[in-house]
Amino acid sequence: MSQAKLDFVAGLTLFCLAGLLLILIPGQVETTEGDTLTPASLPKIATTFILLLAAALVIQGYLHRREDGETGLSNYFSVYVFVAIGVMFIYVSLIPYLGYVPSTALALAALMFLYGNRNLTQIVLVCLVAPPLILLFFRYTMLVLLPQGTLMEPVLKLFAS
Amino acid sequence: MDQILTGLELILQVQNIAMMIIGLIVGIVIGAIPGLNVPLAVALALPFTFQLSPLAGLSMLVGIYKGGTYGGSISAILINVPGTPAAAATAIDGNAMARQGKAGKALKLSIYASIFGELVSDIVLILAAAQIARFALSFGPPEFFALALFSLTIIGLVSGSGLTRGAIAGALGVLLSTVGLDPIEGEVRLAFGIYELTGGLKFIALIIGAFAISEALVQVEKIARDRLIVNVLEFSDRPQDNQVTMADLKKVFPSILRGTPLGIFIGAIPGIGSSIAAFLSYGLAKKFSKEPEKFGEGSIEGVAAAESANNAVTGSTLIPLLTLGIPGDVITAIMLGALTVHGLIPGPTLFQQQGDFITAFFIGMLIVSCLHFVIAIIGLPLFIRAVRVPHGILFPLVVVFCVTGTLVATSSLFDVFVMLFFGILGYFMVKFGFQIAPLLIGFILGPLVEVSLRQSLVISDNSWMVFLTRPVSAIFILLTLVIVVHTIWQRYKEVSVNEN
């Protein structure tokens, strides 16, 4: 992606977000009258600053739109990144239900595959060994209990009895 | 003398020494692995420090910082991929030496130069910090506001992403710091009706997300695109290629002596960082060398100059943090978070109220440097193997540690989601050419900027002149203006030259 295009896209996105936030700020901060600076002042100043600088980026991008100079930054957005983000969100969402160990094992398997690991033995071994080790490490050295999971509670009770 | 003895008693505990060793080993290994960097390592270690005593936690973070800064040279020398940005200058001659079969000599030389730089930097920190803190005791809100503004400006400008992008990232950090309760009137701000946001965004979620998750996302993309193949150069069988002789040391000593003070000086200025120190030192060594033509072809002076300077930054970068409460770079910003969690507020009063802690911490810095030497020499054959660790195992584990660390530190799944959000934000920032460092520093300095600005206006009856009538504040405001105008002028000149 050319530097100009990058500036234009980044500037425009930030300009829209900052503009939207400036509209939203008065409804999000209760302001007190009388003082020079209120609780709303710094958010407003920072957002206005971003808005102006984003406008500068847009103008910069527009003025240099015919220049070819490559940025060296990749415009390649791999679908793997979005899948990885999805896996991370699903992983965290599953923790309260499945518990730490099963959800971590599942996440590890999916992520290892995404990071190009195709060695099944390695994947199985890491998934089986790493999550219980981390759980035990936190339980016995840091004295922190990681979630057991609401769905797993009956199974754990069965083992306990 | 009594204070030194008390400091020794405090620091010479088994837990502290163990944490120093663990920190050093983790730091060197992570520094040596291409794709992992020191801020990521420090960010991942941060939740563990919450369960430790302040001294043990900080000892571990310092160990990671020092070990990681040196560890970057291992992959720089062996595979020409700097493990950390600070080792980029080392790669030039270090890898050339490795290609000649002298990898062992280059690696050992980088240890000697790094430790020398580190030790001298620690001594300067110890000697200078108390004096600066004593001077800073007279600072009031206007001085702290001017100083924070100056630091934010420098970090935004020299972050490497350009004036506009650096300033945007810094302002975004300040904006994010305003989420939650207003520090003076207690009003809830920008919570958008979400109860969990009324307490503000958690520092740990920002750090881990922006530095570790974003890096994991960048790496998944790289792996999908290029399939990373690591070719480690083999070592020569000849003993002279794997040893540093007295003649070698004599030859490189002037470069180390020049690089060390340069690194110390650059480290003490907020925002510049170790990679710039290494390149400047490398350039200086080449300029003064009797054999400048050998630079780039495997010069031992080049390796020593770069390594002494980048590790000399590690001690002096703590000067602005400990004496003024201003983090000089990302790692010290994370350390500031660690100190704050333990109820220690960095700044001049820390020296008054926690004198024993500071003495123990300073002694600990020296011990870490000595242990660093021993561990680096003994563990070198093992650390070299770290370069070959498959990313297909490493990064999934990094993601798991990010989630677990945030969960343990905050006890809230909401904050884990916030951490993932910051990871995505960090990834897109990198993709669009923004640096993450100004965002973090803006987030850290935001409350200081706001509180000191509002307090200054209260004590001066809402007169903005308060910043210009007090000498220290006026100097920093003036310096900030000069730097901004100079940068804009430089940029204007560059554009004019390009257009002609």
PDB file of C-alpha atoms in Angstrom, chain B residues 338-489:
ATOM      1  CA  ALA B 338       4.233  -2.855  38.826  1.00  0.00           C
ATOM      2  CA  LEU B 339       5.392  -0.301  41.424  1.00  0.00           C
ATOM      3  CA  THR B 340       1.954   1.317  41.578  1.00  0.00           C
ATOM      4  CA  VAL B 341       0.223  -2.052  42.115  1.00  0.00           C
ATOM      5  CA  HIS B 342       2.452  -2.546  45.176  1.00  0.00           C
ATOM      6  CA  GLY B 343       1.519   0.889  46.504  1.00  0.00           C
ATOM      7  CA  LEU B 344       4.855   2.500  45.633  1.00  0.00           C
ATOM      8  CA  ILE B 345       4.511   5.762  43.725  1.00  0.00           C
ATOM      9  CA  PRO B 346       7.701   6.542  41.768  1.00  0.00           C
ATOM     10  CA  GLY B 347       8.937  10.101  42.093  1.00  0.00           C
ATOM     11  CA  PRO B 348      11.044  12.199  44.427  1.00  0.00           C
ATOM     12  CA  THR B 349       9.021  11.257  47.504  1.00  0.00           C
ATOM     13  CA  LEU B 350       9.844   7.571  46.965  1.00  0.00           C
ATOM     14  CA  PHE B 351      13.441   8.344  47.961  1.00  0.00           C
ATOM     15  CA  GLN B 352      12.259  10.091  51.135  1.00  0.00           C
ATOM     16  CA  GLN B 353       9.615   7.599  52.217  1.00  0.00           C
ATOM     17  CA  GLN B 354      11.093   4.305  50.966  1.00  0.00           C
ATOM     18  CA  GLY B 355      14.843   4.887  51.323  1.00  0.00           C
ATOM     19  CA  ASP B 356      15.538   1.276  52.330  1.00  0.00           C
ATOM     20  CA  PHE B 357      13.543  -0.066  49.395  1.00  0.00           C
ATOM     21  CA  ILE B 358      15.444   2.148  46.947  1.00  0.00           C
ATOM     22  CA  THR B 359      18.826   1.126  48.428  1.00  0.00           C
ATOM     23  CA  ALA B 360      17.865  -2.553  48.217  1.00  0.00           C
ATOM     24  CA  PHE B 361      16.629  -2.079  44.651  1.00  0.00           C
ATOM     25  CA  PHE B 362      19.895  -0.393  43.608  1.00  0.00           C
ATOM     26  CA  ILE B 363      21.970  -3.194  45.166  1.00  0.00           C
ATOM     27  CA  GLY B 364      19.660  -5.628  43.371  1.00  0.00           C
ATOM     28  CA  MET B 365      20.433  -3.943  40.032  1.00  0.00           C
ATOM     29  CA  LEU B 366      24.150  -4.574  40.594  1.00  0.00           C
ATOM     30  CA  ILE B 367      23.505  -8.183  41.625  1.00  0.00           C
ATOM     31  CA  VAL B 368      21.367  -8.736  38.506  1.00  0.00           C
ATOM     32  CA  SER B 369      24.240  -7.495  36.316  1.00  0.00           C
ATOM     33  CA  CYS B 370      26.715  -9.859  38.018  1.00  0.00           C
ATOM     34  CA  LEU B 371      24.292 -12.799  37.754  1.00  0.00           C
ATOM     35  CA  HIS B 372      23.673 -11.839  34.135  1.00  0.00           C
ATOM     36  CA  PHE B 373      27.348 -12.403  33.350  1.00  0.00           C
ATOM     37  CA  VAL B 374      27.423 -15.831  35.006  1.00  0.00           C
ATOM     38  CA  ILE B 375      24.118 -17.015  33.498  1.00  0.00           C
ATOM     39  CA  ALA B 376      24.934 -15.729  30.013  1.00  0.00           C
ATOM     40  CA  ILE B 377      28.317 -17.507  29.971  1.00  0.00           C
ATOM     41  CA  ILE B 378      27.126 -20.796  31.492  1.00  0.00           C
ATOM     42  CA  GLY B 379      23.818 -20.942  29.636  1.00  0.00           C
ATOM     43  CA  LEU B 380      25.036 -19.831  26.204  1.00  0.00           C
ATOM     44  CA  PRO B 381      24.791 -23.322  24.604  1.00  0.00           C
ATOM     45  CA  LEU B 382      21.186 -23.586  25.844  1.00  0.00           C
ATOM     46  CA  PHE B 383      20.170 -20.061  24.866  1.00  0.00           C
ATOM     47  CA  ILE B 384      21.370 -20.712  21.318  1.00  0.00           C
ATOM     48  CA  ARG B 385      18.747 -23.463  21.076  1.00  0.00           C
ATOM     49  CA  ALA B 386      16.019 -20.897  21.855  1.00  0.00           C
ATOM     50  CA  VAL B 387      16.516 -19.455  18.367  1.00  0.00           C
ATOM     51  CA  ARG B 388      15.143 -22.726  16.950  1.00  0.00           C
ATOM     52  CA  VAL B 389      11.950 -22.885  19.074  1.00  0.00           C
ATOM     53  CA  PRO B 390       9.062 -23.517  16.634  1.00  0.00           C
ATOM     54  CA  HIS B 391       6.594 -20.639  16.389  1.00  0.00           C
ATOM     55  CA  GLY B 392       3.815 -23.204  16.033  1.00  0.00           C
ATOM     56  CA  ILE B 393       4.161 -23.997  19.742  1.00  0.00           C
ATOM     57  CA  LEU B 394       5.468 -20.715  21.045  1.00  0.00           C
ATOM     58  CA  PHE B 395       2.800 -18.236  19.955  1.00  0.00           C
ATOM     59  CA  PRO B 396      -0.232 -20.352  20.976  1.00  0.00           C
ATOM     60  CA  LEU B 397       1.358 -20.558  24.438  1.00  0.00           C
ATOM     61  CA  VAL B 398       1.929 -16.775  24.409  1.00  0.00           C
ATOM     62  CA  VAL B 399      -1.805 -16.287  23.721  1.00  0.00           C
ATOM     63  CA  VAL B 400      -2.711 -18.681  26.557  1.00  0.00           C
ATOM     64  CA  PHE B 401      -0.373 -16.826  28.959  1.00  0.00           C
ATOM     65  CA  CYS B 402      -1.895 -13.493  27.894  1.00  0.00           C
ATOM     66  CA  VAL B 403      -5.394 -14.726  28.730  1.00  0.00           C
ATOM     67  CA  THR B 404      -4.312 -16.472  31.943  1.00  0.00           C
ATOM     68  CA  GLY B 405      -2.141 -13.567  33.117  1.00  0.00           C
ATOM     69  CA  THR B 406      -4.911 -11.007  32.609  1.00  0.00           C
ATOM     70  CA  LEU B 407      -7.473 -13.293  34.246  1.00  0.00           C
ATOM     71  CA  VAL B 408      -5.249 -13.858  37.277  1.00  0.00           C
ATOM     72  CA  ALA B 409      -4.302 -10.180  37.617  1.00  0.00           C
ATOM     73  CA  THR B 410      -7.797  -8.727  37.236  1.00  0.00           C
ATOM     74  CA  SER B 411     -10.081 -11.644  38.234  1.00  0.00           C
ATOM     75  CA  SER B 412     -12.456 -10.437  35.536  1.00  0.00           C
ATOM     76  CA  LEU B 413     -13.366 -11.965  32.183  1.00  0.00           C
ATOM     77  CA  PHE B 414     -14.494  -8.512  31.049  1.00  0.00           C
ATOM     78  CA  ASP B 415     -10.905  -7.310  31.377  1.00  0.00           C
ATOM     79  CA  VAL B 416      -9.721 -10.301  29.361  1.00  0.00           C
ATOM     80  CA  PHE B 417     -12.050  -9.177  26.559  1.00  0.00           C
ATOM     81  CA  VAL B 418     -10.700  -5.625  26.953  1.00  0.00           C
ATOM     82  CA  MET B 419      -7.195  -7.103  26.630  1.00  0.00           C
ATOM     83  CA  LEU B 420      -8.212  -8.822  23.373  1.00  0.00           C
ATOM     84  CA  PHE B 421      -9.704  -5.531  22.153  1.00  0.00           C
ATOM     85  CA  PHE B 422      -6.369  -3.796  22.804  1.00  0.00           C
ATOM     86  CA  GLY B 423      -4.626  -6.636  20.963  1.00  0.00           C
ATOM     87  CA  ILE B 424      -6.759  -5.978  17.883  1.00  0.00           C
ATOM     88  CA  LEU B 425      -6.219  -2.214  18.250  1.00  0.00           C
ATOM     89  CA  GLY B 426      -2.452  -2.775  18.505  1.00  0.00           C
ATOM     90  CA  TYR B 427      -2.483  -5.026  15.445  1.00  0.00           C
ATOM     91  CA  PHE B 428      -4.292  -2.429  13.321  1.00  0.00           C
ATOM     92  CA  MET B 429      -2.029   0.325  14.657  1.00  0.00           C
ATOM     93  CA  VAL B 430       1.011  -1.640  13.478  1.00  0.00           C
ATOM     94  CA  LYS B 431      -0.651  -2.328  10.115  1.00  0.00           C
ATOM     95  CA  PHE B 432      -1.322   1.377   9.597  1.00  0.00           C
ATOM     96  CA  GLY B 433       2.168   2.479  10.600  1.00  0.00           C
ATOM     97  CA  PHE B 434       1.504   3.655  14.179  1.00  0.00           C
ATOM     98  CA  GLN B 435       3.815   2.839  17.084  1.00  0.00           C
ATOM     99  CA  ILE B 436       2.278   1.389  20.235  1.00  0.00           C
ATOM    100  CA  ALA B 437       4.782   3.011  22.645  1.00  0.00           C
ATOM    101  CA  PRO B 438       3.234   6.543  22.524  1.00  0.00           C
ATOM    102  CA  LEU B 439      -0.199   4.997  23.171  1.00  0.00           C
ATOM    103  CA  LEU B 440       1.061   3.317  26.329  1.00  0.00           C
ATOM    104  CA  ILE B 441       3.002   6.341  27.555  1.00  0.00           C
ATOM    105  CA  GLY B 442      -0.043   8.551  26.874  1.00  0.00           C
ATOM    106  CA  PHE B 443      -2.185   6.147  28.900  1.00  0.00           C
ATOM    107  CA  ILE B 444       0.320   6.192  31.784  1.00  0.00           C
ATOM    108  CA  LEU B 445       0.940   9.938  31.754  1.00  0.00           C
ATOM    109  CA  GLY B 446      -2.704  10.900  31.097  1.00  0.00           C
ATOM    110  CA  PRO B 447      -3.743  11.036  34.773  1.00  0.00           C
ATOM    111  CA  LEU B 448      -0.551  12.927  35.712  1.00  0.00           C
ATOM    112  CA  VAL B 449      -1.168  15.458  32.926  1.00  0.00           C
ATOM    113  CA  GLU B 450      -4.794  15.959  33.973  1.00  0.00           C
ATOM    114  CA  VAL B 451      -4.278  16.145  37.734  1.00  0.00           C
ATOM    115  CA  SER B 452      -1.231  18.422  37.560  1.00  0.00           C
ATOM    116  CA  LEU B 453      -2.891  20.695  34.979  1.00  0.00           C
ATOM    117  CA  ARG B 454      -6.069  21.105  37.007  1.00  0.00           C
ATOM    118  CA  GLN B 455      -4.199  21.514  40.313  1.00  0.00           C
ATOM    119  CA  SER B 456      -1.937  24.133  38.713  1.00  0.00           C
ATOM    120  CA  LEU B 457      -4.954  26.132  37.582  1.00  0.00           C
ATOM    121  CA  VAL B 458      -6.551  25.865  41.007  1.00  0.00           C
ATOM    122  CA  ILE B 459      -3.435  27.149  42.833  1.00  0.00           C
ATOM    123  CA  SER B 460      -2.979  29.965  40.325  1.00  0.00           C
ATOM    124  CA  ASP B 461      -6.597  31.147  40.294  1.00  0.00           C
ATOM    125  CA  ASN B 462      -7.105  29.809  36.767  1.00  0.00           C
ATOM    126  CA  SER B 463      -4.107  31.673  35.370  1.00  0.00           C
ATOM    127  CA  TRP B 464      -2.292  29.807  32.572  1.00  0.00           C
ATOM    128  CA  MET B 465       0.746  32.027  33.217  1.00  0.00           C
ATOM    129  CA  VAL B 466       1.643  29.752  36.141  1.00  0.00           C
ATOM    130  CA  PHE B 467       3.448  27.493  33.651  1.00  0.00           C
ATOM    131  CA  LEU B 468       5.657  30.329  32.444  1.00  0.00           C
ATOM    132  CA  THR B 469       6.400  32.106  35.707  1.00  0.00           C
ATOM    133  CA  ARG B 470       8.032  29.098  37.369  1.00  0.00           C
ATOM    134  CA  PRO B 471      11.531  28.496  35.919  1.00  0.00           C
ATOM    135  CA  VAL B 472      11.569  24.676  35.669  1.00  0.00           C
ATOM    136  CA  SER B 473       8.085  24.549  34.174  1.00  0.00           C
ATOM    137  CA  ALA B 474       8.919  27.374  31.743  1.00  0.00           C
ATOM    138  CA  ILE B 475      12.082  25.579  30.588  1.00  0.00           C
ATOM    139  CA  PHE B 476      10.197  22.339  29.842  1.00  0.00           C
ATOM    140  CA  ILE B 477       7.337  24.174  28.078  1.00  0.00           C
ATOM    141  CA  LEU B 478       9.889  26.074  26.003  1.00  0.00           C
ATOM    142  CA  LEU B 479      11.812  22.885  25.201  1.00  0.00           C
ATOM    143  CA  THR B 480       8.558  21.204  24.120  1.00  0.00           C
ATOM    144  CA  LEU B 481       7.739  24.108  21.811  1.00  0.00           C
ATOM    145  CA  VAL B 482      11.249  24.180  20.354  1.00  0.00           C
ATOM    146  CA  ILE B 483      11.167  20.442  19.637  1.00  0.00           C
ATOM    147  CA  VAL B 484       7.720  20.601  17.994  1.00  0.00           C
ATOM    148  CA  VAL B 485       8.621  23.627  15.840  1.00  0.00           C
ATOM    149  CA  HIS B 486      11.978  22.083  14.908  1.00  0.00           C
ATOM    150  CA  THR B 487      10.337  18.786  13.877  1.00  0.00           C
ATOM    151  CA  ILE B 488       7.688  20.553  11.791  1.00  0.00           C
ATOM    152  CA  TRP B 489      10.388  22.693  10.159  1.00  0.00           C
TER     153      TRP B 489
END
